[in-house]
Short mmCIF file of C-alpha atoms in Angstrom, two decimals:
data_model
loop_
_atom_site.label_atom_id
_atom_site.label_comp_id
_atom_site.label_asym_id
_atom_site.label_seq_id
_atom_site.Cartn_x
_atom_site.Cartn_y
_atom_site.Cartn_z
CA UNK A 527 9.59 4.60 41.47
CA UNK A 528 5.81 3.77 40.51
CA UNK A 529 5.02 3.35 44.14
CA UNK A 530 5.80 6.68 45.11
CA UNK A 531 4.44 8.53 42.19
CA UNK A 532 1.58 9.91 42.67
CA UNK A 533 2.68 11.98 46.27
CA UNK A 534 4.76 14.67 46.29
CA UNK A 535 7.91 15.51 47.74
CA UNK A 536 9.47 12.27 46.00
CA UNK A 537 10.19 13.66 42.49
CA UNK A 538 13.96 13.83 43.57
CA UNK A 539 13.89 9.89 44.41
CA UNK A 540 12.18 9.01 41.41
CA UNK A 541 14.68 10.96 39.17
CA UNK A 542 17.55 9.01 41.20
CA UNK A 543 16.02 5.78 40.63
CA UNK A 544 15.60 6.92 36.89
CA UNK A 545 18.78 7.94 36.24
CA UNK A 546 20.31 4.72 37.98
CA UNK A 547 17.84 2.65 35.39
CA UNK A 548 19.21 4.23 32.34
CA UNK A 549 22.85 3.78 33.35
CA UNK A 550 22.30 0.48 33.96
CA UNK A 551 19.79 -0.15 30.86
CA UNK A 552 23.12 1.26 28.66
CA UNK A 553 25.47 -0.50 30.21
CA UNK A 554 23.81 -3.76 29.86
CA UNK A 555 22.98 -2.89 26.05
CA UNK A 556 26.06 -2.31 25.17
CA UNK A 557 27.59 -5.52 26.68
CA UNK A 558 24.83 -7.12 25.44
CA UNK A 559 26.09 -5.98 21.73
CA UNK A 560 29.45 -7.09 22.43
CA UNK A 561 28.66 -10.80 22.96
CA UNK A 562 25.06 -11.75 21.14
CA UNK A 563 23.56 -11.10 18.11
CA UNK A 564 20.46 -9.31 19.24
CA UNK A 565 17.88 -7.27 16.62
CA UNK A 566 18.09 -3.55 16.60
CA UNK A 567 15.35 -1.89 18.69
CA UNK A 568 12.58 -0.30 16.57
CA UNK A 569 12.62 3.17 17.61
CA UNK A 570 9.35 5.73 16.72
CA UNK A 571 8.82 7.43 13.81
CA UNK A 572 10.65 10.52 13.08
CA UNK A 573 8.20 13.34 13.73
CA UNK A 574 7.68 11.84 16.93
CA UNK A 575 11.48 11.78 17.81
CA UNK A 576 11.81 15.25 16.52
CA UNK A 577 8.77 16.74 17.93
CA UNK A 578 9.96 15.65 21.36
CA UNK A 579 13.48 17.07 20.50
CA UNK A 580 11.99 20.27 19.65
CA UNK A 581 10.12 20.71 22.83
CA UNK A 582 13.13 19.52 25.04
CA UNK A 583 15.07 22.09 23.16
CA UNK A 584 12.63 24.91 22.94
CA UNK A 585 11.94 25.05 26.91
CA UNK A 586 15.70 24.47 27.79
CA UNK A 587 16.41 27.80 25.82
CA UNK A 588 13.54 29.83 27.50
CA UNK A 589 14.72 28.42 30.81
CA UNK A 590 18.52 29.15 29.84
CA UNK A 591 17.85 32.69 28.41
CA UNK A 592 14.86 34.11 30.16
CA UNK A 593 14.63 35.33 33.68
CA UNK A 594 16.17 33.69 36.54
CA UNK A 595 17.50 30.85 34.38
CA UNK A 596 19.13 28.95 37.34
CA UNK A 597 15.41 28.32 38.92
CA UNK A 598 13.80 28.06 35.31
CA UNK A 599 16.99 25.16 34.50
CA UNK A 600 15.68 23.62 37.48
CA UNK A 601 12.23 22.95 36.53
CA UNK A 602 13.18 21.90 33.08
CA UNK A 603 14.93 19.22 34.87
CA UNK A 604 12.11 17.80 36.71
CA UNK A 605 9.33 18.91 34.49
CA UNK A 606 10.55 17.94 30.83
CA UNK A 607 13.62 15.94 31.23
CA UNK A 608 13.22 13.38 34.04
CA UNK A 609 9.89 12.77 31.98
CA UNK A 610 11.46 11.84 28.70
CA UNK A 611 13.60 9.85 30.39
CA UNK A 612 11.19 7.86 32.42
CA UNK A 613 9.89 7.13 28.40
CA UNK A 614 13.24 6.23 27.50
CA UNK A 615 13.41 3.84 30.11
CA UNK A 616 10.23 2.06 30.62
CA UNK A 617 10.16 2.09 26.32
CA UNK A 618 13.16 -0.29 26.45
CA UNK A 619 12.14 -2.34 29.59
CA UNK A 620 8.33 -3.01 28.55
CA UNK A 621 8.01 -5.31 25.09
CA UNK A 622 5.85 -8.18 26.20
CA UNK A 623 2.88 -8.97 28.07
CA UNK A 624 4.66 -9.98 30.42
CA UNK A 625 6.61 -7.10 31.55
CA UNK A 626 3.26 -4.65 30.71
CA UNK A 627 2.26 -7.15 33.74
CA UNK A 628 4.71 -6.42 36.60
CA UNK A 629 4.19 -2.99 36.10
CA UNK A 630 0.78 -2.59 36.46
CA UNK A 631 0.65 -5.33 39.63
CA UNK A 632 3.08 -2.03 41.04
CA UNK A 633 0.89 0.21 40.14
CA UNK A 634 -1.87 -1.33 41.67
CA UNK A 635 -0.66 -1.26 44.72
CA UNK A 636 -0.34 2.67 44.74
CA UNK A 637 -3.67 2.94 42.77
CA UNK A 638 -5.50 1.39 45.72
CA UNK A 639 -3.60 3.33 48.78
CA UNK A 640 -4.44 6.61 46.46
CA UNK A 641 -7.78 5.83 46.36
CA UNK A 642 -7.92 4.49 50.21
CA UNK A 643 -6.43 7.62 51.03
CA UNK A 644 -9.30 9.48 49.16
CA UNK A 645 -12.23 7.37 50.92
CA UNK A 646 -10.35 8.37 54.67
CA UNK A 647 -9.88 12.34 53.37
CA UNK A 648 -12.30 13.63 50.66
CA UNK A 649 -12.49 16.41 48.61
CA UNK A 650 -13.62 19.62 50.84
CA UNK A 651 -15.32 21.85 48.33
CA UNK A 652 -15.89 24.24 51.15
CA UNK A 653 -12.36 24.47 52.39
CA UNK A 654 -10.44 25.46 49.00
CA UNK A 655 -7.18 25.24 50.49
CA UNK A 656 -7.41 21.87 52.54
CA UNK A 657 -4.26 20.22 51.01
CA UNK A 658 -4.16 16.17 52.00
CA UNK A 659 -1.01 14.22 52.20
CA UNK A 660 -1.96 13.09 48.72
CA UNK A 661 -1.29 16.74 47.43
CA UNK A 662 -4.84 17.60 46.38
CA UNK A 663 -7.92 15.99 44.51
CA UNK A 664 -6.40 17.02 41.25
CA UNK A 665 -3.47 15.25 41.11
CA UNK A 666 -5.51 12.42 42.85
CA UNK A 667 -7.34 12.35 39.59
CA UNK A 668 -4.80 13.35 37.07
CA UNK A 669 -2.64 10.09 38.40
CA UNK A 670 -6.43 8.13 38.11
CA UNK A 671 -6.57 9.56 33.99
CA UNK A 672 -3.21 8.50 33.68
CA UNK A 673 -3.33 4.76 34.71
CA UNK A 674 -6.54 4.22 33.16
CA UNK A 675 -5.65 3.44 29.50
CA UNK A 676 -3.79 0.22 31.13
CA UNK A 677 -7.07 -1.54 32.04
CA UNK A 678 -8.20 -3.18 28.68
CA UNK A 679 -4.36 -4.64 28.20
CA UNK A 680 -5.01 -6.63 31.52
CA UNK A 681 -7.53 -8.84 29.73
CA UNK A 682 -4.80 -9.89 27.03
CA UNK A 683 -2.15 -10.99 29.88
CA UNK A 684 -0.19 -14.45 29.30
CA UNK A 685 -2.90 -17.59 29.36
CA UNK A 686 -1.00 -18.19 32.96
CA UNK A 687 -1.04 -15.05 34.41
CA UNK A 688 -4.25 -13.94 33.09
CA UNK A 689 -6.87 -14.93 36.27
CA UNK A 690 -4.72 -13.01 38.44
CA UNK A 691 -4.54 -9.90 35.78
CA UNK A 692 -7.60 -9.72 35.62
CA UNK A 693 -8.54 -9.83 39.18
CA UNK A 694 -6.23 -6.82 39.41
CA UNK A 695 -8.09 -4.96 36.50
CA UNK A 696 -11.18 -5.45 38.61
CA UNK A 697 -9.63 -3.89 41.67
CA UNK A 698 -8.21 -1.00 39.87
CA UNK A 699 -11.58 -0.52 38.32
CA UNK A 700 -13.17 -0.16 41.67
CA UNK A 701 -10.45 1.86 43.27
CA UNK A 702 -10.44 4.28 39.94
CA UNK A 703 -14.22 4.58 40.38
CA UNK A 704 -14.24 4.95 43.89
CA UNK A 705 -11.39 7.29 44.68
CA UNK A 706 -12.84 9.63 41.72
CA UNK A 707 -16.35 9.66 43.54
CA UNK A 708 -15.01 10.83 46.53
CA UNK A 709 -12.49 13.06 45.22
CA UNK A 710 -15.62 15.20 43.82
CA UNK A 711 -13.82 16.06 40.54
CA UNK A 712 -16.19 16.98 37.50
CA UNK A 713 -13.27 16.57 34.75
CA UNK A 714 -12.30 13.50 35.64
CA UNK A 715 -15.31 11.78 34.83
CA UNK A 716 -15.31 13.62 31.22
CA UNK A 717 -11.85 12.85 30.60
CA UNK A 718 -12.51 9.13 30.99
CA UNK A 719 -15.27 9.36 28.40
CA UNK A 720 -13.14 11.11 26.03
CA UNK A 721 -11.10 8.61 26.40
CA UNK A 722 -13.20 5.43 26.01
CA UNK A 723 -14.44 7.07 23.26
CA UNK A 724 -12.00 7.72 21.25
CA UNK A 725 -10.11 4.67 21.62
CA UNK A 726 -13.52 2.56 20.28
CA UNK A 727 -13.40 5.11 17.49
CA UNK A 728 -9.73 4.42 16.67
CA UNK A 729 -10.37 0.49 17.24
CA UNK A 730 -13.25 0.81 14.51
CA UNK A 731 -11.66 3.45 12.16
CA UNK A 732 -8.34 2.05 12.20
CA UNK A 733 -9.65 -1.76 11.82
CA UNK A 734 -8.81 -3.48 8.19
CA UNK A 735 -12.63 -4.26 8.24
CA UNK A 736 -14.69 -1.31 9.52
CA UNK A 737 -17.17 -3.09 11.37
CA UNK A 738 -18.62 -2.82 14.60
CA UNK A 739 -18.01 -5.12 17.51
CA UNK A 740 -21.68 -5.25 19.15
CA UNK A 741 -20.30 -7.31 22.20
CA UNK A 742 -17.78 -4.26 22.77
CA UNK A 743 -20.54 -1.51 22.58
CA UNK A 744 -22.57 -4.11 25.17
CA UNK A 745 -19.52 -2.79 27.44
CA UNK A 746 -18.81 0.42 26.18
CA UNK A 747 -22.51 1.82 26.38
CA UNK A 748 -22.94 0.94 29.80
CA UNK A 749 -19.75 2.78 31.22
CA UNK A 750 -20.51 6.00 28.99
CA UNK A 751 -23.70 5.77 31.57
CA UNK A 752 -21.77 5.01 34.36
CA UNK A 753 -19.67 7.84 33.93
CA UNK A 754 -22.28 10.20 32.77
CA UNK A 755 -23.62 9.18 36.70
CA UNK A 756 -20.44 10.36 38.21
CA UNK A 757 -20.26 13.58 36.68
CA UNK A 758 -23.75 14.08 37.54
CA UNK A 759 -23.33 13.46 41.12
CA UNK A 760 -20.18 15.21 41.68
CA UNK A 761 -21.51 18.29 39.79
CA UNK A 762 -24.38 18.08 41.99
CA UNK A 763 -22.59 17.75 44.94
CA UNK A 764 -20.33 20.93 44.47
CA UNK A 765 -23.65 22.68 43.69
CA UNK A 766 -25.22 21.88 46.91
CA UNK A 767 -21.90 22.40 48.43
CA UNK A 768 -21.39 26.30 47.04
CA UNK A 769 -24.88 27.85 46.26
CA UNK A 770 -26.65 25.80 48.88
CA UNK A 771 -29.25 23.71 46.30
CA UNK A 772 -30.10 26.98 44.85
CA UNK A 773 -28.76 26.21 41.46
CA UNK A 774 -28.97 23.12 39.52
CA UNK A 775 -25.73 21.45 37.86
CA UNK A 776 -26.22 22.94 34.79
CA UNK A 777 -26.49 26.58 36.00
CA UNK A 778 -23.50 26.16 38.49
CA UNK A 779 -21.45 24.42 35.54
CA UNK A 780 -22.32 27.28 33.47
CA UNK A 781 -21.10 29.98 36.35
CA UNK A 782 -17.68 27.98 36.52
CA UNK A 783 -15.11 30.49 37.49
CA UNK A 784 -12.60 29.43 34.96
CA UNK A 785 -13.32 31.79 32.56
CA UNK A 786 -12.34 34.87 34.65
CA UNK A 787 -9.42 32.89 35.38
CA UNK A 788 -8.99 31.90 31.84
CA UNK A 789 -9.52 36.05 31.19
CA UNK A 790 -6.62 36.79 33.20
CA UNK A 791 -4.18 34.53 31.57
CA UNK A 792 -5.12 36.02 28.09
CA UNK A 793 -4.56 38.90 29.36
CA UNK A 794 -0.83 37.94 30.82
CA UNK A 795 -0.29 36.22 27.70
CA UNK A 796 -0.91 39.67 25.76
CA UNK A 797 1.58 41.45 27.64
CA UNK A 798 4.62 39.71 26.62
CA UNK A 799 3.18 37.20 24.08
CA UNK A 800 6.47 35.77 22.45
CA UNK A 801 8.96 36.26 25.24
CA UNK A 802 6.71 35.22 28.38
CA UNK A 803 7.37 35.99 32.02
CA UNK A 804 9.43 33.32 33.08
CA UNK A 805 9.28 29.60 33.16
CA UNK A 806 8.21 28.18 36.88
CA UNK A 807 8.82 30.91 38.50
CA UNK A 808 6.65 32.14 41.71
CA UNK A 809 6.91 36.18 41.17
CA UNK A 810 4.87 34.88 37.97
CA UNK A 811 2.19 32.69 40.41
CA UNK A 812 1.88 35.94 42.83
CA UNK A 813 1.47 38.12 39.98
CA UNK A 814 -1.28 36.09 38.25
CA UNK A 815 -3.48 35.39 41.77
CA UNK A 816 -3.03 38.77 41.94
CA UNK A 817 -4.85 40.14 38.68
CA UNK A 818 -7.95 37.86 39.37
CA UNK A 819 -11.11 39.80 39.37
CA UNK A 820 -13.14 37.28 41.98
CA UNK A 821 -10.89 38.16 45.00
CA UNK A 822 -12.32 34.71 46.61
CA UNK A 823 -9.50 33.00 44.10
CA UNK A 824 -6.89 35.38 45.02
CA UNK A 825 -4.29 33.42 47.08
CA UNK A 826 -4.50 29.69 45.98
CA UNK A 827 -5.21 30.21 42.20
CA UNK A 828 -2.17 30.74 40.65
CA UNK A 829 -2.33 29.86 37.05
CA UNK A 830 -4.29 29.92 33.93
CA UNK A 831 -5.77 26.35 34.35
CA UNK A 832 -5.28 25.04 31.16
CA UNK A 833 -1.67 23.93 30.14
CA UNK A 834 -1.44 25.72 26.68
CA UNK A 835 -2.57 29.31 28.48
CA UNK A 836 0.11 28.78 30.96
CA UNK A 837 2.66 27.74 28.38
CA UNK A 838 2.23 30.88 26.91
CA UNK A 839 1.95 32.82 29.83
CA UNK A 840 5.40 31.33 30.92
CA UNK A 841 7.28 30.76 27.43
CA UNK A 842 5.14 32.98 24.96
CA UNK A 843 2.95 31.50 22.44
CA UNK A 844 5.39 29.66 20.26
CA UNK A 845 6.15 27.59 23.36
CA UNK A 846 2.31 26.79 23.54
CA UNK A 847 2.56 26.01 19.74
CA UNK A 848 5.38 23.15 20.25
CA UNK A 849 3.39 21.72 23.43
CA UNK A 850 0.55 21.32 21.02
CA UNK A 851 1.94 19.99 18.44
CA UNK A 852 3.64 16.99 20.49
CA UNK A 853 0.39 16.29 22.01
CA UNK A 854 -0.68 15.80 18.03
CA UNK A 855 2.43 14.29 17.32
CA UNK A 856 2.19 11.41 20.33
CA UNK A 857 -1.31 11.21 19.19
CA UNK A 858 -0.86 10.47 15.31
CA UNK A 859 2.20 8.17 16.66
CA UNK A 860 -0.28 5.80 18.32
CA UNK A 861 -2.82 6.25 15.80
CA UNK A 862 -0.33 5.01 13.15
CA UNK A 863 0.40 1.72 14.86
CA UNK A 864 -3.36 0.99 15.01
CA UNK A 865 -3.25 1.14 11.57
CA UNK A 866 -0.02 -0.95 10.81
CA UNK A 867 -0.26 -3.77 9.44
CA UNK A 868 2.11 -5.70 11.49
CA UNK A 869 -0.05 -4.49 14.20
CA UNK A 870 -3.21 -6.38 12.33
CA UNK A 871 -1.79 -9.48 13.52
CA UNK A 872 -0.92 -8.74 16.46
CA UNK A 873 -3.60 -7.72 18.94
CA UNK A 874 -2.08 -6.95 21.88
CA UNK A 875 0.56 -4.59 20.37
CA UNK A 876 -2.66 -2.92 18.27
CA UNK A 877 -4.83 -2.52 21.71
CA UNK A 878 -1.81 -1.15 23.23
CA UNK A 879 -1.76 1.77 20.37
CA UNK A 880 -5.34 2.19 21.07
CA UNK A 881 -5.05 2.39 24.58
CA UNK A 882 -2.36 5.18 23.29
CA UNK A 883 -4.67 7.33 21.50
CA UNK A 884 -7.05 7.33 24.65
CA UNK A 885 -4.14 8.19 27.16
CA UNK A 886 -3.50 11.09 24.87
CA UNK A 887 -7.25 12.74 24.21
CA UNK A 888 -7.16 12.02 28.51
CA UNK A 889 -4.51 13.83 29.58
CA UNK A 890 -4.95 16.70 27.07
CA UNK A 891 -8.67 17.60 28.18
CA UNK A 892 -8.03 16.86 31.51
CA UNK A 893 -5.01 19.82 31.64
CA UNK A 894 -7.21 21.96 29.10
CA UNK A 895 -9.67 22.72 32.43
CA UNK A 896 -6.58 22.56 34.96
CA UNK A 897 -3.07 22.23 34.60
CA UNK A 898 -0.70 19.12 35.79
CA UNK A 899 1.22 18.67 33.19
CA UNK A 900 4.28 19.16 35.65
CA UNK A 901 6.86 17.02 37.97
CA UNK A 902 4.25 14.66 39.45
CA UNK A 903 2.29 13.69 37.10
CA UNK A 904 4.15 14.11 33.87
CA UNK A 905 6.76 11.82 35.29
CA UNK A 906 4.29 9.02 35.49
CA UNK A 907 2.55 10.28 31.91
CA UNK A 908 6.28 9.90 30.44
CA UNK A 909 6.79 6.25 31.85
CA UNK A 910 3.16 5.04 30.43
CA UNK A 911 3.62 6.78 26.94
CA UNK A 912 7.06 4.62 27.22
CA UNK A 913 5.14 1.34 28.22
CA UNK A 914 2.39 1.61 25.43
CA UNK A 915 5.15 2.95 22.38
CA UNK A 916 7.41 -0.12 23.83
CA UNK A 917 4.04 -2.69 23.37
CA UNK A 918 2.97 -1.22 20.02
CA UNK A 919 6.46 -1.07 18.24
CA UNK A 920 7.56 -4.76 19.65
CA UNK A 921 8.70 -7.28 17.74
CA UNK A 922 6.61 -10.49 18.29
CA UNK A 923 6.60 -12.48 21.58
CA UNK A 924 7.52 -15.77 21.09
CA UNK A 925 4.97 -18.21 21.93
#
């Protein structure tokens, strides 16, 4: 299933293979029950259960009760469900270091054909509707945001794994880096500060002893600047691209057209702002592209880039509301077992809450500018929010 993930056209096989997992994963619990003495599983807090209840709920009954419900059910499946599952799942199958390990050797392995494929076929900033077999530079880079938080656990792996871990961490770093460069994307490159960012603000704010680790700024300061580089270049590069060097960075970045597409979603969202027009449905794509005053993004733009604008566009603003507060809700989840103090003594279950908090600021700025929060990539954003949870609510590894 990881394999696959980040290319389209496989979100049926990775719902099959999910599905099969679960089945099996309950099966083998319950058998399990029946003849050992095992410890309950901690589950998360509450809020976060019911949060995530609440928006499975809430966009199951605007799919069931607004317009064309059959195509609306449809997406729900693939867009909110399969997702929580893939959580359920890789929650209950990743506990140790060990199993964090397998997953992200997997990974790997489509991290670097992603980026390969990348290198061979770039981002065309000229050609607006080149689509590559990868499905476009966005989801390239939503996929790259995604896997990210995983790197600093690769330094903690088992004392006998943890050469080859961190060999792998070094190669994902590169292909990360390298498939971003060439993908030309300007939000990557701010989402992966946000994120190293605020996960050395939780590690320091969340720490018994608030003190700073000067050896971990030594890293941290250095790949701010690196990143600061990339989104440099690439906004450079799309400069030179569209206006032919005859604006800098700044005064293209300041000219982005998202706010006339941003514009037209407000106004959408004022038209119908509590019932919506309809949850994934294309009349409501053709309608939007439609409405856009710069006719050169009529066609191919077909939402209000920025997943809370397009939840309300689709659901109405309450449906924006919920989607905002599980972000929050995910976020203070991970925050909170930073804090604990079981997690105190146990670093790798603490850095994996950390490496939480980041995955959450990432993948929230990264859809305020665009919008992926949908069958590809939420799949795989399910499965890692299931990895960390499963890491930072463990009970200890034996030794």
């Amino acid at each position: 299933m990881l394999l696959v993930a980040p290319f389209p056209g496989s979100a049926g096989v990775r719902g099959g293979f999910l599905l099969l997992s679960a089945v099996a994963l309950l099966i083998g619990f319950f058998l399990y029950r029946r003849t050992a003495n095992i410890e309950s599983p901690r589950l998360p807090s509450l809020l976060c259960i019911n949060v995530a209840l609440l928006w499975i709920g809430s966009v199951a009954m605007f799919a069931a009760f607004g317009p064309e419900p059959r195509t609306s059910l449809n997406a729900w499946r693939g867009d909110v469900l399969t997702p929580t599952l893939a959580c359920c799942v890789f929650y209950a199958l990743t506990k140790t270091r060990r199993d964090l390990m397998k997953f992200n050797l997997a990974l790997l392995v489509g991290l670097v054909v992603l980026s390969a494929m990348l290198v061979h076929d770039p981002f065309r900033p000229e050609d607006p509707t080149h689509m590559a077999l990868y499905g476009g530079v966005g989801r390239a880079t939503m996929w790259f945001t995604t896997l990210a938080p995983l790197l600093p656990l690769a330094w903690l792996a088992p004392p006998r794994w943890r050469t080859m871990a961190r060999l792998s961490c070094g190669i994902a770093l590169v292909a990360l880096l390298l498939g971003t460069w060439y993908s030309g994307n300007r939000a990557a490159w701010v989402s992966y500060a946000a994120m190293l960012v605020m996960g050395s603000a939780t590690a320091i704010l969340t720490a018994k002893r608030k003190n700073i680790s000067w050896r971990a700024m030594l890293v941290v300061m250095p790949l701010l600047a690196l990143l600061g580089v990339g989104f440099y270049a690439s906004s450079s590069y799309r400069s030179s691209v569209h206006t032919g060097n005859q604006e800098t960075p700044i005064e293209f970045l300041l000219k982005d057209n998202r706010g006339g597409i941003w514009h037209t979603a407000r106004e959408m969202i004022s038209e119908k702002p509590w019932a919506g027009h309809g949850y994934d449905l294309d009349r409501v794509g053709d309608d939007f592209t439609k409405r856009l005053r710069d006719t050169r993004l009529q066609g191919f733009i077909r939402h209000g880039h920025n997943v809370l604008l397009d939840y309300a566009i689709q659901m109405g603003v309450f449906a924006a509301i919920i989607l905002a507060i599980l972000f929050v809700a995910l976020f203070r989840e991970f925050w909170r077992l930073a804090a604990a103090t079981k997690n105190q003594h146990d670093q790798f279950a603490r850095i994996a809450a950390i490496c939480g908090v980041a995955l959450v600021t990432g993948v929230l700025m990264r859809n305020m500018v665009d919008d992926f929060f949908s069958r590809h990539m939420i799949l795989i954003f399910g499965a890692v929010i299931g990895m960390l949870l499963g890491l930072a609510n463990r009970h200890r590894e034996p030794r």
